[in-house]
Amino acid sequence: MSTSAVSNLSTSVATSTWTAVSPTAKQSWHASIDLAARRTVLLHILMLLKSKYGRVDSKISYIGRRAELALYSQAFSAWEYRNPQTLSRRLHSLVIKLHLNNLAAVEDAAFADLQTQLFAGEVASRKRKCSAVGDKTPTGKRARFDLVVPATTNAQSSSSLFFDGNCDLLQHVCSFLSAPDVMRCATTCSQASSQLPTFVTSIEVTTMALLKLSVANRASFFKRFDNLESFSLTGRTHAEQFNFQDEQTLVSRNVLVRSLLQALGNAEIPKLSVFSLNFCYSMGLKDQITRQVANVLAGPSSRFPRLHTLSLVGNCISDDGIMDLYDAIALPRDDTTGTSRLALLDMSQNFIGERGHVQMQELVTQFASHGATLVVNVQNNLLTATAPVSSNISAPSFE
């Protein structure tokens, strides 16, 4: 458990609500756990806290008891609740989620402010266009339009010759260039700006780079890339994926991802087949970004019928986020949409527990019943490799 995360535990307890997940299936195993078993788990928690704080006083004891109650409420089974091998990771994820939950209101306010800026920019743009039209046709006077032939330089004429009717050649040249190189070429002239982005098929970008874009450019980011097939956004630029003490960066990255998903939902990219958000966002107890990913990319209303790879590595996704993905992917689809082509779902390095594992195995089984193969990667989550999760289900494609 990281020191930065544990240092925020006391404030998280004071300002967050320790909610209990309440599916009816969870109540059955509670009867098999007596007070002695719960005291044993509490003792393990206090030992972990002592290893970090160096002591166990009344305050740390209170924190330990609240943590035990939360783990007891959230565990999917008695095995998961009592498992000492996963206790440290489950406690770590609980601390992180509670700390992030304290930032939810700040994040929502920042996202609302971004939407206000975007709306104000659109209104100002429309006013400028109307004003420009009004300036060209003065009222009360007959408009005069003088035929002006602009001086054409050799560079301009040669660029026109190069871009007119050479679509295949342009596409061949762009196939040897990376997306940043293509976009640099697109800044050379207006014809390049309108044509070259359509030849970009793969984009790999960092959150740091996208945070430098203006609000308007983020909102229209995907509209320029009609033939985009693969998009990868990563926030992992250092050894550690998140610095949980840098709250401003945590909030800004979450707002960035929410705005990008909103822009993606309004874009027409029928060829998109690979989408990755790795180490990009981190939500609290309510994972609305994963729910947004599920609705935009994985649900029946998705506008990306060719999507076969979805990677959400290292985003602090818990079992609730897995449930949102399952609900979206498993929903029945109409004849026009067709069956889901999803073949790889990478959920490694998150906070997925036993309930999430069981749900993903059920999803794999559903795909197999329709003759399709779905590979779900849940490595490096909360469970150990020997976790007895749905051992009666044969799912060879489940890693």
mmCIF file of C-alpha atoms in Angstrom:
data_model
loop_
_atom_site.group_PDB
_atom_site.id
_atom_site.type_symbol
_atom_site.label_atom_id
_atom_site.label_comp_id
_atom_site.label_asym_id
_atom_site.label_seq_id
_atom_site.Cartn_x
_atom_site.Cartn_y
_atom_site.Cartn_z
ATOM 1 C CA MET A 1 0.000 0.000 0.000
ATOM 2 C CA SER A 2 1.562 3.303 -1.092
ATOM 3 C CA THR A 3 2.566 5.805 1.572
ATOM 4 C CA SER A 4 0.862 8.707 -0.240
ATOM 5 C CA ALA A 5 -2.407 6.823 -0.320
ATOM 6 C CA VAL A 6 -2.284 5.817 3.326
ATOM 7 C CA SER A 7 -1.473 9.349 4.426
ATOM 8 C CA ASN A 8 -4.829 10.467 3.084
ATOM 9 C CA LEU A 9 -6.782 7.698 4.806
ATOM 10 C CA SER A 10 -7.828 9.674 7.869
ATOM 11 C CA THR A 11 -9.240 12.570 5.843
ATOM 12 C CA SER A 12 -10.988 10.146 3.490
ATOM 13 C CA VAL A 13 -12.760 8.486 6.396
ATOM 14 C CA ALA A 14 -13.900 11.818 7.743
ATOM 15 C CA THR A 15 -15.354 13.173 4.501
ATOM 16 C CA SER A 16 -16.469 10.101 2.541
ATOM 17 C CA THR A 17 -19.358 7.723 2.871
ATOM 18 C CA TRP A 18 -18.420 4.092 3.410
ATOM 19 C CA THR A 19 -21.099 2.586 1.241
ATOM 20 C CA ALA A 20 -22.116 -1.064 1.225
ATOM 21 C CA VAL A 21 -22.792 -2.885 -2.015
ATOM 22 C CA SER A 22 -26.051 -4.720 -1.585
ATOM 23 C CA PRO A 23 -26.803 -7.466 -4.105
ATOM 24 C CA THR A 24 -28.938 -10.141 -2.468
ATOM 25 C CA ALA A 25 -26.361 -12.822 -3.290
ATOM 26 C CA LYS A 26 -23.907 -11.211 -0.888
ATOM 27 C CA GLN A 27 -26.104 -11.620 2.172
ATOM 28 C CA SER A 28 -25.960 -15.415 2.108
ATOM 29 C CA TRP A 29 -22.305 -15.682 3.106
ATOM 30 C CA HIS A 30 -22.548 -13.105 5.904
ATOM 31 C CA ALA A 31 -24.215 -15.719 8.104
ATOM 32 C CA SER A 32 -21.147 -17.967 7.867
ATOM 33 C CA ILE A 33 -18.850 -15.282 9.278
ATOM 34 C CA ASP A 34 -18.922 -15.025 13.060
ATOM 35 C CA LEU A 35 -17.541 -12.280 15.260
ATOM 36 C CA ALA A 36 -14.259 -14.128 15.778
ATOM 37 C CA ALA A 37 -13.630 -14.252 12.015
ATOM 38 C CA ARG A 38 -14.281 -10.540 11.672
ATOM 39 C CA ARG A 39 -11.923 -9.804 14.552
ATOM 40 C CA THR A 40 -9.231 -11.812 12.791
ATOM 41 C CA VAL A 41 -9.636 -9.728 9.631
ATOM 42 C CA LEU A 42 -9.604 -6.545 11.727
ATOM 43 C CA LEU A 43 -6.374 -7.682 13.366
ATOM 44 C CA HIS A 44 -4.742 -8.149 9.951
ATOM 45 C CA ILE A 45 -5.895 -4.659 8.918
ATOM 46 C CA LEU A 46 -4.488 -3.089 12.081
ATOM 47 C CA MET A 47 -1.178 -4.852 11.500
ATOM 48 C CA LEU A 48 -1.019 -3.373 7.985
ATOM 49 C CA LEU A 49 -1.816 0.093 9.302
ATOM 50 C CA LYS A 50 0.769 -0.267 12.058
ATOM 51 C CA SER A 51 3.438 -1.140 9.496
ATOM 52 C CA LYS A 52 2.745 2.230 7.849
ATOM 53 C CA TYR A 53 2.026 4.460 10.847
ATOM 54 C CA GLY A 54 4.325 2.736 13.354
ATOM 55 C CA ARG A 55 1.639 2.598 16.032
ATOM 56 C CA VAL A 56 -2.025 1.790 16.662
ATOM 57 C CA ASP A 57 -3.794 4.505 18.638
ATOM 58 C CA SER A 58 -7.508 5.192 19.023
ATOM 59 C CA LYS A 59 -7.693 7.062 15.708
ATOM 60 C CA ILE A 60 -5.987 4.312 13.717
ATOM 61 C CA SER A 61 -8.126 1.729 15.487
ATOM 62 C CA TYR A 62 -11.240 3.619 14.380
ATOM 63 C CA ILE A 63 -9.937 3.749 10.811
ATOM 64 C CA GLY A 64 -9.267 0.009 10.890
ATOM 65 C CA ARG A 65 -12.766 -0.799 12.126
ATOM 66 C CA ARG A 66 -14.355 1.352 9.421
ATOM 67 C CA ALA A 67 -12.140 -0.261 6.789
ATOM 68 C CA GLU A 68 -13.114 -3.747 7.979
ATOM 69 C CA LEU A 69 -16.800 -2.855 7.740
ATOM 70 C CA ALA A 70 -16.366 -1.540 4.198
ATOM 71 C CA LEU A 71 -14.455 -4.640 3.069
ATOM 72 C CA TYR A 72 -17.073 -6.852 4.724
ATOM 73 C CA SER A 73 -19.855 -5.029 2.866
ATOM 74 C CA GLN A 74 -18.101 -5.015 -0.511
ATOM 75 C CA ALA A 75 -16.708 -8.561 -0.591
ATOM 76 C CA PHE A 76 -18.402 -10.971 -2.965
ATOM 77 C CA SER A 77 -17.840 -14.054 -0.807
ATOM 78 C CA ALA A 78 -16.450 -15.207 2.530
ATOM 79 C CA TRP A 79 -13.366 -16.444 0.693
ATOM 80 C CA GLU A 80 -12.630 -12.987 -0.704
ATOM 81 C CA TYR A 81 -13.351 -11.287 2.619
ATOM 82 C CA ARG A 82 -11.061 -13.549 4.666
ATOM 83 C CA ASN A 83 -8.255 -13.956 2.112
ATOM 84 C CA PRO A 84 -5.092 -12.565 3.791
ATOM 85 C CA GLN A 85 -3.125 -12.727 0.529
ATOM 86 C CA THR A 86 -5.305 -10.055 -1.092
ATOM 87 C CA LEU A 87 -6.100 -7.983 1.993
ATOM 88 C CA SER A 88 -3.327 -5.448 1.446
ATOM 89 C CA ARG A 89 -4.381 -4.801 -2.148
ATOM 90 C CA ARG A 90 -8.071 -4.582 -1.234
ATOM 91 C CA LEU A 91 -7.310 -2.134 1.555
ATOM 92 C CA HIS A 92 -5.097 -0.121 -0.791
ATOM 93 C CA SER A 93 -7.859 0.089 -3.416
ATOM 94 C CA LEU A 94 -10.373 1.141 -0.767
ATOM 95 C CA VAL A 95 -8.121 3.968 0.416
ATOM 96 C CA ILE A 96 -7.518 5.155 -3.148
ATOM 97 C CA LYS A 97 -11.217 5.070 -4.030
ATOM 98 C CA LEU A 98 -12.163 7.048 -0.930
ATOM 99 C CA HIS A 99 -9.475 9.624 -1.613
ATOM 100 C CA LEU A 100 -10.594 10.003 -5.235
ATOM 101 C CA ASN A 101 -14.193 10.250 -4.119
ATOM 102 C CA ASN A 102 -13.304 13.471 -2.306
ATOM 103 C CA LEU A 103 -12.380 14.998 -5.689
ATOM 104 C CA ALA A 104 -15.666 14.129 -7.420
ATOM 105 C CA ALA A 105 -17.352 17.481 -6.750
ATOM 106 C CA VAL A 106 -14.290 19.423 -7.930
ATOM 107 C CA GLU A 107 -14.127 17.317 -11.093
ATOM 108 C CA ASP A 108 -17.826 17.790 -11.884
ATOM 109 C CA ALA A 109 -17.461 21.555 -11.439
ATOM 110 C CA ALA A 110 -14.407 21.625 -13.731
ATOM 111 C CA PHE A 111 -16.210 19.601 -16.398
ATOM 112 C CA ALA A 112 -19.263 21.879 -16.183
ATOM 113 C CA ASP A 113 -16.973 24.905 -16.573
ATOM 114 C CA LEU A 114 -15.413 23.304 -19.652
ATOM 115 C CA GLN A 115 -18.859 22.775 -21.171
ATOM 116 C CA THR A 116 -19.694 26.433 -20.488
ATOM 117 C CA GLN A 117 -16.492 27.540 -22.224
ATOM 118 C CA LEU A 118 -17.263 25.337 -25.200
ATOM 119 C CA PHE A 119 -20.807 26.691 -25.511
ATOM 120 C CA ALA A 120 -19.597 30.290 -25.180
ATOM 121 C CA GLY A 121 -17.004 29.682 -27.881
ATOM 122 C CA GLU A 122 -19.625 28.291 -30.267
ATOM 123 C CA VAL A 123 -21.909 31.287 -29.668
ATOM 124 C CA ALA A 124 -19.037 33.726 -30.245
ATOM 125 C CA SER A 125 -18.079 31.898 -33.448
ATOM 126 C CA ARG A 126 -21.626 32.162 -34.800
ATOM 127 C CA LYS A 127 -21.729 35.873 -33.951
ATOM 128 C CA ARG A 128 -18.456 36.480 -35.783
ATOM 129 C CA LYS A 129 -19.781 34.714 -38.873
ATOM 130 C CA CYS A 130 -23.000 36.730 -38.811
ATOM 131 C CA SER A 131 -21.014 39.928 -38.303
ATOM 132 C CA ALA A 132 -18.740 39.082 -41.225
ATOM 133 C CA VAL A 133 -21.732 38.532 -43.508
ATOM 134 C CA GLY A 134 -23.245 41.839 -42.379
ATOM 135 C CA ASP A 135 -20.013 43.716 -43.083
ATOM 136 C CA LYS A 136 -19.890 42.384 -46.644
ATOM 137 C CA THR A 137 -23.412 43.621 -47.491
ATOM 138 C CA PRO A 138 -23.961 47.108 -45.952
ATOM 139 C CA THR A 139 -27.611 48.052 -45.484
ATOM 140 C CA GLY A 140 -28.962 50.989 -47.518
ATOM 141 C CA LYS A 141 -26.279 50.725 -50.176
ATOM 142 C CA ARG A 142 -25.866 48.604 -53.224
ATOM 143 C CA ALA A 143 -23.119 46.141 -52.671
ATOM 144 C CA ARG A 144 -20.204 46.286 -55.060
ATOM 145 C CA PHE A 145 -18.166 43.196 -55.717
ATOM 146 C CA ASP A 146 -14.937 43.920 -57.487
ATOM 147 C CA LEU A 147 -13.319 41.008 -59.222
ATOM 148 C CA VAL A 148 -9.963 40.641 -57.563
ATOM 149 C CA VAL A 149 -7.539 38.091 -58.884
ATOM 150 C CA PRO A 150 -4.998 37.294 -56.144
ATOM 151 C CA ALA A 151 -1.368 36.970 -57.036
ATOM 152 C CA THR A 152 -0.495 33.305 -57.200
ATOM 153 C CA THR A 153 2.976 32.283 -56.155
ATOM 154 C CA ASN A 154 4.790 29.297 -57.577
ATOM 155 C CA ALA A 155 4.512 27.504 -54.221
ATOM 156 C CA GLN A 156 0.740 27.934 -54.118
ATOM 157 C CA SER A 157 0.234 26.780 -57.684
ATOM 158 C CA SER A 158 2.509 23.786 -57.240
ATOM 159 C CA SER A 159 0.711 22.762 -54.045
ATOM 160 C CA SER A 160 -2.612 22.919 -55.883
ATOM 161 C CA LEU A 161 -1.234 20.726 -58.625
ATOM 162 C CA PHE A 162 0.105 18.256 -56.085
ATOM 163 C CA PHE A 163 -3.121 17.923 -54.093
ATOM 164 C CA ASP A 164 -5.577 17.864 -57.012
ATOM 165 C CA GLY A 165 -6.275 14.331 -58.208
ATOM 166 C CA ASN A 166 -3.411 12.672 -56.322
ATOM 167 C CA CYS A 167 -5.387 11.043 -53.535
ATOM 168 C CA ASP A 168 -3.772 7.620 -53.987
ATOM 169 C CA LEU A 169 -0.282 9.120 -54.001
ATOM 170 C CA LEU A 170 -1.010 11.175 -50.886
ATOM 171 C CA GLN A 171 -2.337 8.132 -49.078
ATOM 172 C CA HIS A 172 0.747 6.121 -50.053
ATOM 173 C CA VAL A 173 3.096 8.851 -48.807
ATOM 174 C CA CYS A 174 1.180 9.259 -45.537
ATOM 175 C CA SER A 175 1.344 5.522 -44.897
ATOM 176 C CA PHE A 176 5.080 5.940 -44.214
ATOM 177 C CA LEU A 177 4.551 8.822 -41.771
ATOM 178 C CA SER A 178 3.446 8.881 -38.159
ATOM 179 C CA ALA A 179 0.330 10.783 -37.162
ATOM 180 C CA PRO A 180 2.323 13.791 -35.783
ATOM 181 C CA ASP A 181 4.297 14.023 -39.053
ATOM 182 C CA VAL A 182 1.113 13.927 -41.110
ATOM 183 C CA MET A 183 -0.438 16.663 -38.976
ATOM 184 C CA ARG A 184 2.693 18.817 -39.382
ATOM 185 C CA CYS A 185 2.352 18.464 -43.151
ATOM 186 C CA ALA A 186 -1.319 19.380 -42.829
ATOM 187 C CA THR A 187 -0.362 22.842 -41.557
ATOM 188 C CA THR A 188 1.397 23.795 -44.814
ATOM 189 C CA CYS A 189 -1.709 24.902 -46.727
ATOM 190 C CA SER A 190 -5.506 24.778 -46.627
ATOM 191 C CA GLN A 191 -5.731 21.856 -49.048
ATOM 192 C CA ALA A 192 -3.316 19.836 -46.944
ATOM 193 C CA SER A 193 -5.299 20.687 -43.819
ATOM 194 C CA SER A 194 -8.521 19.379 -45.347
ATOM 195 C CA GLN A 195 -7.122 16.221 -46.971
ATOM 196 C CA LEU A 196 -4.176 14.847 -45.004
ATOM 197 C CA PRO A 197 -5.962 14.129 -41.668
ATOM 198 C CA THR A 198 -8.245 11.702 -43.501
ATOM 199 C CA PHE A 199 -5.195 9.509 -44.198
ATOM 200 C CA VAL A 200 -4.355 9.096 -40.498
ATOM 201 C CA THR A 201 -5.292 5.574 -39.416
ATOM 202 C CA SER A 202 -3.500 5.297 -36.062
ATOM 203 C CA ILE A 203 -2.966 7.788 -33.228
ATOM 204 C CA GLU A 204 -0.866 7.293 -30.093
ATOM 205 C CA VAL A 205 -0.891 10.301 -27.777
ATOM 206 C CA THR A 206 -0.305 11.139 -24.119
ATOM 207 C CA THR A 207 -2.637 12.922 -21.735
ATOM 208 C CA MET A 208 0.044 15.572 -21.265
ATOM 209 C CA ALA A 209 -0.019 16.397 -24.990
ATOM 210 C CA LEU A 210 -3.817 16.548 -25.225
ATOM 211 C CA LEU A 211 -4.068 18.767 -22.152
ATOM 212 C CA LYS A 212 -2.232 21.429 -24.176
ATOM 213 C CA LEU A 213 -5.048 21.567 -26.747
ATOM 214 C CA SER A 214 -7.721 24.216 -26.512
ATOM 215 C CA VAL A 215 -11.257 23.346 -25.455
ATOM 216 C CA ALA A 216 -12.532 23.793 -29.022
ATOM 217 C CA ASN A 217 -9.813 21.580 -30.517
ATOM 218 C CA ARG A 218 -10.573 18.812 -28.032
ATOM 219 C CA ALA A 219 -14.277 18.973 -28.867
ATOM 220 C CA SER A 220 -13.570 18.536 -32.595
ATOM 221 C CA PHE A 221 -10.546 16.261 -32.218
ATOM 222 C CA PHE A 222 -12.014 13.083 -33.739
ATOM 223 C CA LYS A 223 -14.003 14.789 -36.509
ATOM 224 C CA ARG A 224 -10.875 15.324 -38.609
ATOM 225 C CA PHE A 225 -9.902 11.654 -38.710
ATOM 226 C CA ASP A 226 -12.589 9.951 -40.784
ATOM 227 C CA ASN A 227 -10.517 6.809 -41.403
ATOM 228 C CA LEU A 228 -9.081 6.346 -37.919
ATOM 229 C CA GLU A 229 -8.673 2.661 -37.057
ATOM 230 C CA SER A 230 -6.659 2.740 -33.829
ATOM 231 C CA PHE A 231 -6.557 5.287 -31.005
ATOM 232 C CA SER A 232 -4.369 5.008 -27.910
ATOM 233 C CA LEU A 233 -4.243 7.505 -25.050
ATOM 234 C CA THR A 234 -1.808 6.922 -22.218
ATOM 235 C CA GLY A 235 -1.044 8.815 -19.055
ATOM 236 C CA ARG A 236 1.888 6.681 -17.985
ATOM 237 C CA THR A 237 4.967 8.814 -18.456
ATOM 238 C CA HIS A 238 6.785 7.811 -15.263
ATOM 239 C CA ALA A 239 7.381 4.614 -13.315
ATOM 240 C CA GLU A 240 4.194 5.136 -11.306
ATOM 241 C CA GLN A 241 0.927 5.579 -13.140
ATOM 242 C CA PHE A 242 -0.620 8.094 -10.723
ATOM 243 C CA ASN A 243 0.591 10.604 -8.188
ATOM 244 C CA PHE A 244 -2.408 10.698 -5.869
ATOM 245 C CA GLN A 245 -1.039 13.739 -4.054
ATOM 246 C CA ASP A 246 -1.261 15.823 -7.237
ATOM 247 C CA GLU A 247 -5.012 16.338 -7.073
ATOM 248 C CA GLN A 248 -5.075 19.026 -9.763
ATOM 249 C CA THR A 249 -3.577 16.668 -12.335
ATOM 250 C CA LEU A 250 -5.959 13.869 -11.322
ATOM 251 C CA VAL A 251 -8.962 16.140 -11.863
ATOM 252 C CA SER A 252 -7.692 17.621 -15.138
ATOM 253 C CA ARG A 253 -7.005 14.175 -16.616
ATOM 254 C CA ASN A 254 -10.459 12.925 -15.675
ATOM 255 C CA VAL A 255 -12.028 16.009 -17.264
ATOM 256 C CA LEU A 256 -9.892 15.468 -20.368
ATOM 257 C CA VAL A 257 -11.033 11.860 -20.780
ATOM 258 C CA ARG A 258 -14.682 12.785 -20.220
ATOM 259 C CA SER A 259 -14.479 15.502 -22.878
ATOM 260 C CA LEU A 260 -12.735 13.169 -25.347
ATOM 261 C CA LEU A 261 -15.369 10.477 -24.889
ATOM 262 C CA GLN A 262 -18.049 13.101 -25.422
ATOM 263 C CA ALA A 263 -16.329 14.179 -28.648
ATOM 264 C CA LEU A 264 -15.956 10.554 -29.726
ATOM 265 C CA GLY A 265 -19.674 9.966 -29.239
ATOM 266 C CA ASN A 266 -20.409 12.778 -31.712
ATOM 267 C CA ALA A 267 -17.890 11.643 -34.332
ATOM 268 C CA GLU A 268 -18.328 9.416 -37.384
ATOM 269 C CA ILE A 269 -15.410 6.964 -37.375
ATOM 270 C CA PRO A 270 -16.858 3.713 -38.755
ATOM 271 C CA LYS A 271 -13.435 2.051 -39.157
ATOM 272 C CA LEU A 272 -12.367 2.380 -35.512
ATOM 273 C CA SER A 273 -11.339 -1.094 -34.357
ATOM 274 C CA VAL A 274 -8.838 -0.518 -31.501
ATOM 275 C CA PHE A 275 -9.399 1.899 -28.623
ATOM 276 C CA SER A 276 -7.107 2.243 -25.600
ATOM 277 C CA LEU A 277 -7.289 4.387 -22.491
ATOM 278 C CA ASN A 278 -4.355 3.247 -20.368
ATOM 279 C CA PHE A 279 -3.421 4.937 -17.072
ATOM 280 C CA CYS A 280 -5.582 7.891 -18.080
ATOM 281 C CA TYR A 281 -8.245 8.347 -15.422
ATOM 282 C CA SER A 282 -9.022 7.457 -11.823
ATOM 283 C CA MET A 283 -12.508 7.708 -10.351
ATOM 284 C CA GLY A 284 -13.906 7.415 -6.833
ATOM 285 C CA LEU A 285 -16.785 5.254 -5.652
ATOM 286 C CA LYS A 286 -18.895 6.142 -8.709
ATOM 287 C CA ASP A 287 -16.992 5.322 -11.890
ATOM 288 C CA GLN A 288 -18.866 7.438 -14.415
ATOM 289 C CA ILE A 289 -15.995 7.440 -16.927
ATOM 290 C CA THR A 290 -16.046 3.649 -17.289
ATOM 291 C CA ARG A 291 -19.826 3.884 -17.620
ATOM 292 C CA GLN A 292 -19.293 6.489 -20.355
ATOM 293 C CA VAL A 293 -16.821 4.193 -22.111
ATOM 294 C CA ALA A 294 -19.364 1.379 -21.944
ATOM 295 C CA ASN A 295 -22.159 3.506 -23.406
ATOM 296 C CA VAL A 296 -20.111 5.144 -26.169
ATOM 297 C CA LEU A 297 -17.992 2.188 -27.295
ATOM 298 C CA ALA A 298 -19.478 -1.091 -26.105
ATOM 299 C CA GLY A 299 -23.256 -0.706 -25.933
ATOM 300 C CA PRO A 300 -25.873 -1.474 -28.593
ATOM 301 C CA SER A 301 -26.019 2.224 -29.536
ATOM 302 C CA SER A 302 -22.274 2.312 -30.261
ATOM 303 C CA ARG A 303 -21.343 3.889 -33.590
ATOM 304 C CA PHE A 304 -18.227 1.747 -33.920
ATOM 305 C CA PRO A 305 -19.322 -1.649 -35.280
ATOM 306 C CA ARG A 306 -15.760 -2.768 -36.096
ATOM 307 C CA LEU A 307 -14.377 -2.329 -32.574
ATOM 308 C CA HIS A 308 -12.594 -5.559 -31.613
ATOM 309 C CA THR A 309 -10.064 -4.371 -28.991
ATOM 310 C CA LEU A 310 -10.842 -2.277 -25.932
ATOM 311 C CA SER A 311 -8.009 -1.608 -23.471
ATOM 312 C CA LEU A 312 -8.624 0.059 -20.100
ATOM 313 C CA VAL A 313 -5.400 -0.782 -18.280
ATOM 314 C CA GLY A 314 -4.498 0.881 -14.994
ATOM 315 C CA ASN A 315 -7.519 3.128 -14.438
ATOM 316 C CA CYS A 316 -8.469 2.109 -10.865
ATOM 317 C CA ILE A 317 -11.587 0.346 -12.202
ATOM 318 C CA SER A 318 -13.459 -1.624 -9.546
ATOM 319 C CA ASP A 319 -16.199 -4.254 -9.728
ATOM 320 C CA ASP A 320 -18.837 -1.562 -10.294
ATOM 321 C CA GLY A 321 -17.065 -0.450 -13.470
ATOM 322 C CA ILE A 322 -16.953 -4.066 -14.626
ATOM 323 C CA MET A 323 -20.711 -4.302 -14.088
ATOM 324 C CA ASP A 324 -21.234 -1.253 -16.322
ATOM 325 C CA LEU A 325 -19.129 -2.822 -19.073
ATOM 326 C CA TYR A 326 -20.905 -6.147 -18.719
ATOM 327 C CA ASP A 327 -24.344 -4.526 -18.882
ATOM 328 C CA ALA A 328 -23.412 -2.643 -22.061
ATOM 329 C CA ILE A 329 -21.693 -5.500 -23.891
ATOM 330 C CA ALA A 330 -24.235 -8.176 -22.941
ATOM 331 C CA LEU A 331 -27.282 -6.159 -24.001
ATOM 332 C CA PRO A 332 -29.143 -7.631 -27.001
ATOM 333 C CA ARG A 333 -28.558 -5.911 -30.327
ATOM 334 C CA ASP A 334 -30.898 -5.362 -33.250
ATOM 335 C CA ASP A 335 -30.391 -6.638 -36.796
ATOM 336 C CA THR A 336 -28.937 -3.343 -38.032
ATOM 337 C CA THR A 337 -26.275 -3.243 -35.321
ATOM 338 C CA GLY A 338 -25.366 -6.924 -35.480
ATOM 339 C CA THR A 339 -23.463 -8.857 -32.850
ATOM 340 C CA SER A 340 -20.555 -7.337 -30.980
ATOM 341 C CA ARG A 341 -17.179 -7.909 -32.654
ATOM 342 C CA LEU A 342 -15.277 -7.357 -29.420
ATOM 343 C CA ALA A 343 -12.471 -9.932 -29.237
ATOM 344 C CA LEU A 344 -10.095 -8.511 -26.604
ATOM 345 C CA LEU A 345 -10.966 -6.667 -23.408
ATOM 346 C CA ASP A 346 -7.842 -5.711 -21.448
ATOM 347 C CA MET A 347 -8.687 -4.825 -17.835
ATOM 348 C CA SER A 348 -5.310 -5.562 -16.258
ATOM 349 C CA GLN A 349 -3.799 -3.532 -13.387
ATOM 350 C CA ASN A 350 -7.107 -2.299 -11.989
ATOM 351 C CA PHE A 351 -9.039 -2.901 -8.748
ATOM 352 C CA ILE A 352 -11.215 -5.794 -9.920
ATOM 353 C CA GLY A 353 -12.280 -8.265 -7.248
ATOM 354 C CA GLU A 354 -14.089 -11.589 -7.253
ATOM 355 C CA ARG A 355 -17.424 -10.175 -8.396
ATOM 356 C CA GLY A 356 -15.769 -8.601 -11.439
ATOM 357 C CA HIS A 357 -13.967 -11.849 -12.273
ATOM 358 C CA VAL A 358 -17.203 -13.817 -12.101
ATOM 359 C CA GLN A 359 -18.984 -11.275 -14.299
ATOM 360 C CA MET A 360 -16.258 -11.337 -16.938
ATOM 361 C CA GLN A 361 -16.257 -15.134 -17.007
ATOM 362 C CA GLU A 362 -19.995 -15.039 -17.585
ATOM 363 C CA LEU A 363 -19.440 -12.618 -20.468
ATOM 364 C CA VAL A 364 -16.851 -14.967 -21.995
ATOM 365 C CA THR A 365 -19.348 -17.817 -21.701
ATOM 366 C CA GLN A 366 -22.052 -15.754 -23.409
ATOM 367 C CA PHE A 367 -19.755 -15.008 -26.345
ATOM 368 C CA ALA A 368 -18.842 -18.701 -26.592
ATOM 369 C CA SER A 369 -22.524 -19.664 -26.703
ATOM 370 C CA HIS A 370 -22.856 -17.518 -29.849
ATOM 371 C CA GLY A 371 -19.781 -19.050 -31.470
ATOM 372 C CA ALA A 372 -17.545 -16.045 -30.739
ATOM 373 C CA THR A 373 -14.301 -15.833 -28.783
ATOM 374 C CA LEU A 374 -13.685 -13.097 -26.249
ATOM 375 C CA VAL A 375 -10.357 -12.798 -24.423
ATOM 376 C CA VAL A 376 -10.504 -10.862 -21.147
ATOM 377 C CA ASN A 377 -7.238 -9.945 -19.458
ATOM 378 C CA VAL A 378 -7.668 -9.354 -15.713
ATOM 379 C CA GLN A 379 -4.080 -9.844 -14.607
ATOM 380 C CA ASN A 380 -2.646 -7.846 -11.693
ATOM 381 C CA ASN A 381 -5.948 -6.992 -10.080
ATOM 382 C CA LEU A 382 -7.094 -7.732 -6.516
ATOM 383 C CA LEU A 383 -7.266 -11.534 -6.689
ATOM 384 C CA THR A 384 -4.401 -13.994 -6.614
ATOM 385 C CA ALA A 385 -3.727 -16.448 -9.416
ATOM 386 C CA THR A 386 -5.213 -19.288 -7.353
ATOM 387 C CA ALA A 387 -8.557 -17.594 -6.733
ATOM 388 C CA PRO A 388 -11.359 -20.198 -6.941
ATOM 389 C CA VAL A 389 -13.661 -18.100 -9.136
ATOM 390 C CA SER A 390 -16.344 -19.999 -11.060
ATOM 391 C CA SER A 391 -14.230 -23.106 -11.379
ATOM 392 C CA ASN A 392 -17.206 -24.912 -12.877
ATOM 393 C CA ILE A 393 -17.105 -22.687 -15.963
ATOM 394 C CA SER A 394 -14.774 -23.780 -18.728
ATOM 395 C CA ALA A 395 -13.473 -20.672 -20.438
ATOM 396 C CA PRO A 396 -10.089 -21.367 -22.048
ATOM 397 C CA SER A 397 -9.913 -17.884 -23.589
ATOM 398 C CA PHE A 398 -10.156 -16.185 -20.202
ATOM 399 C CA GLU A 399 -6.714 -15.119 -18.977
#
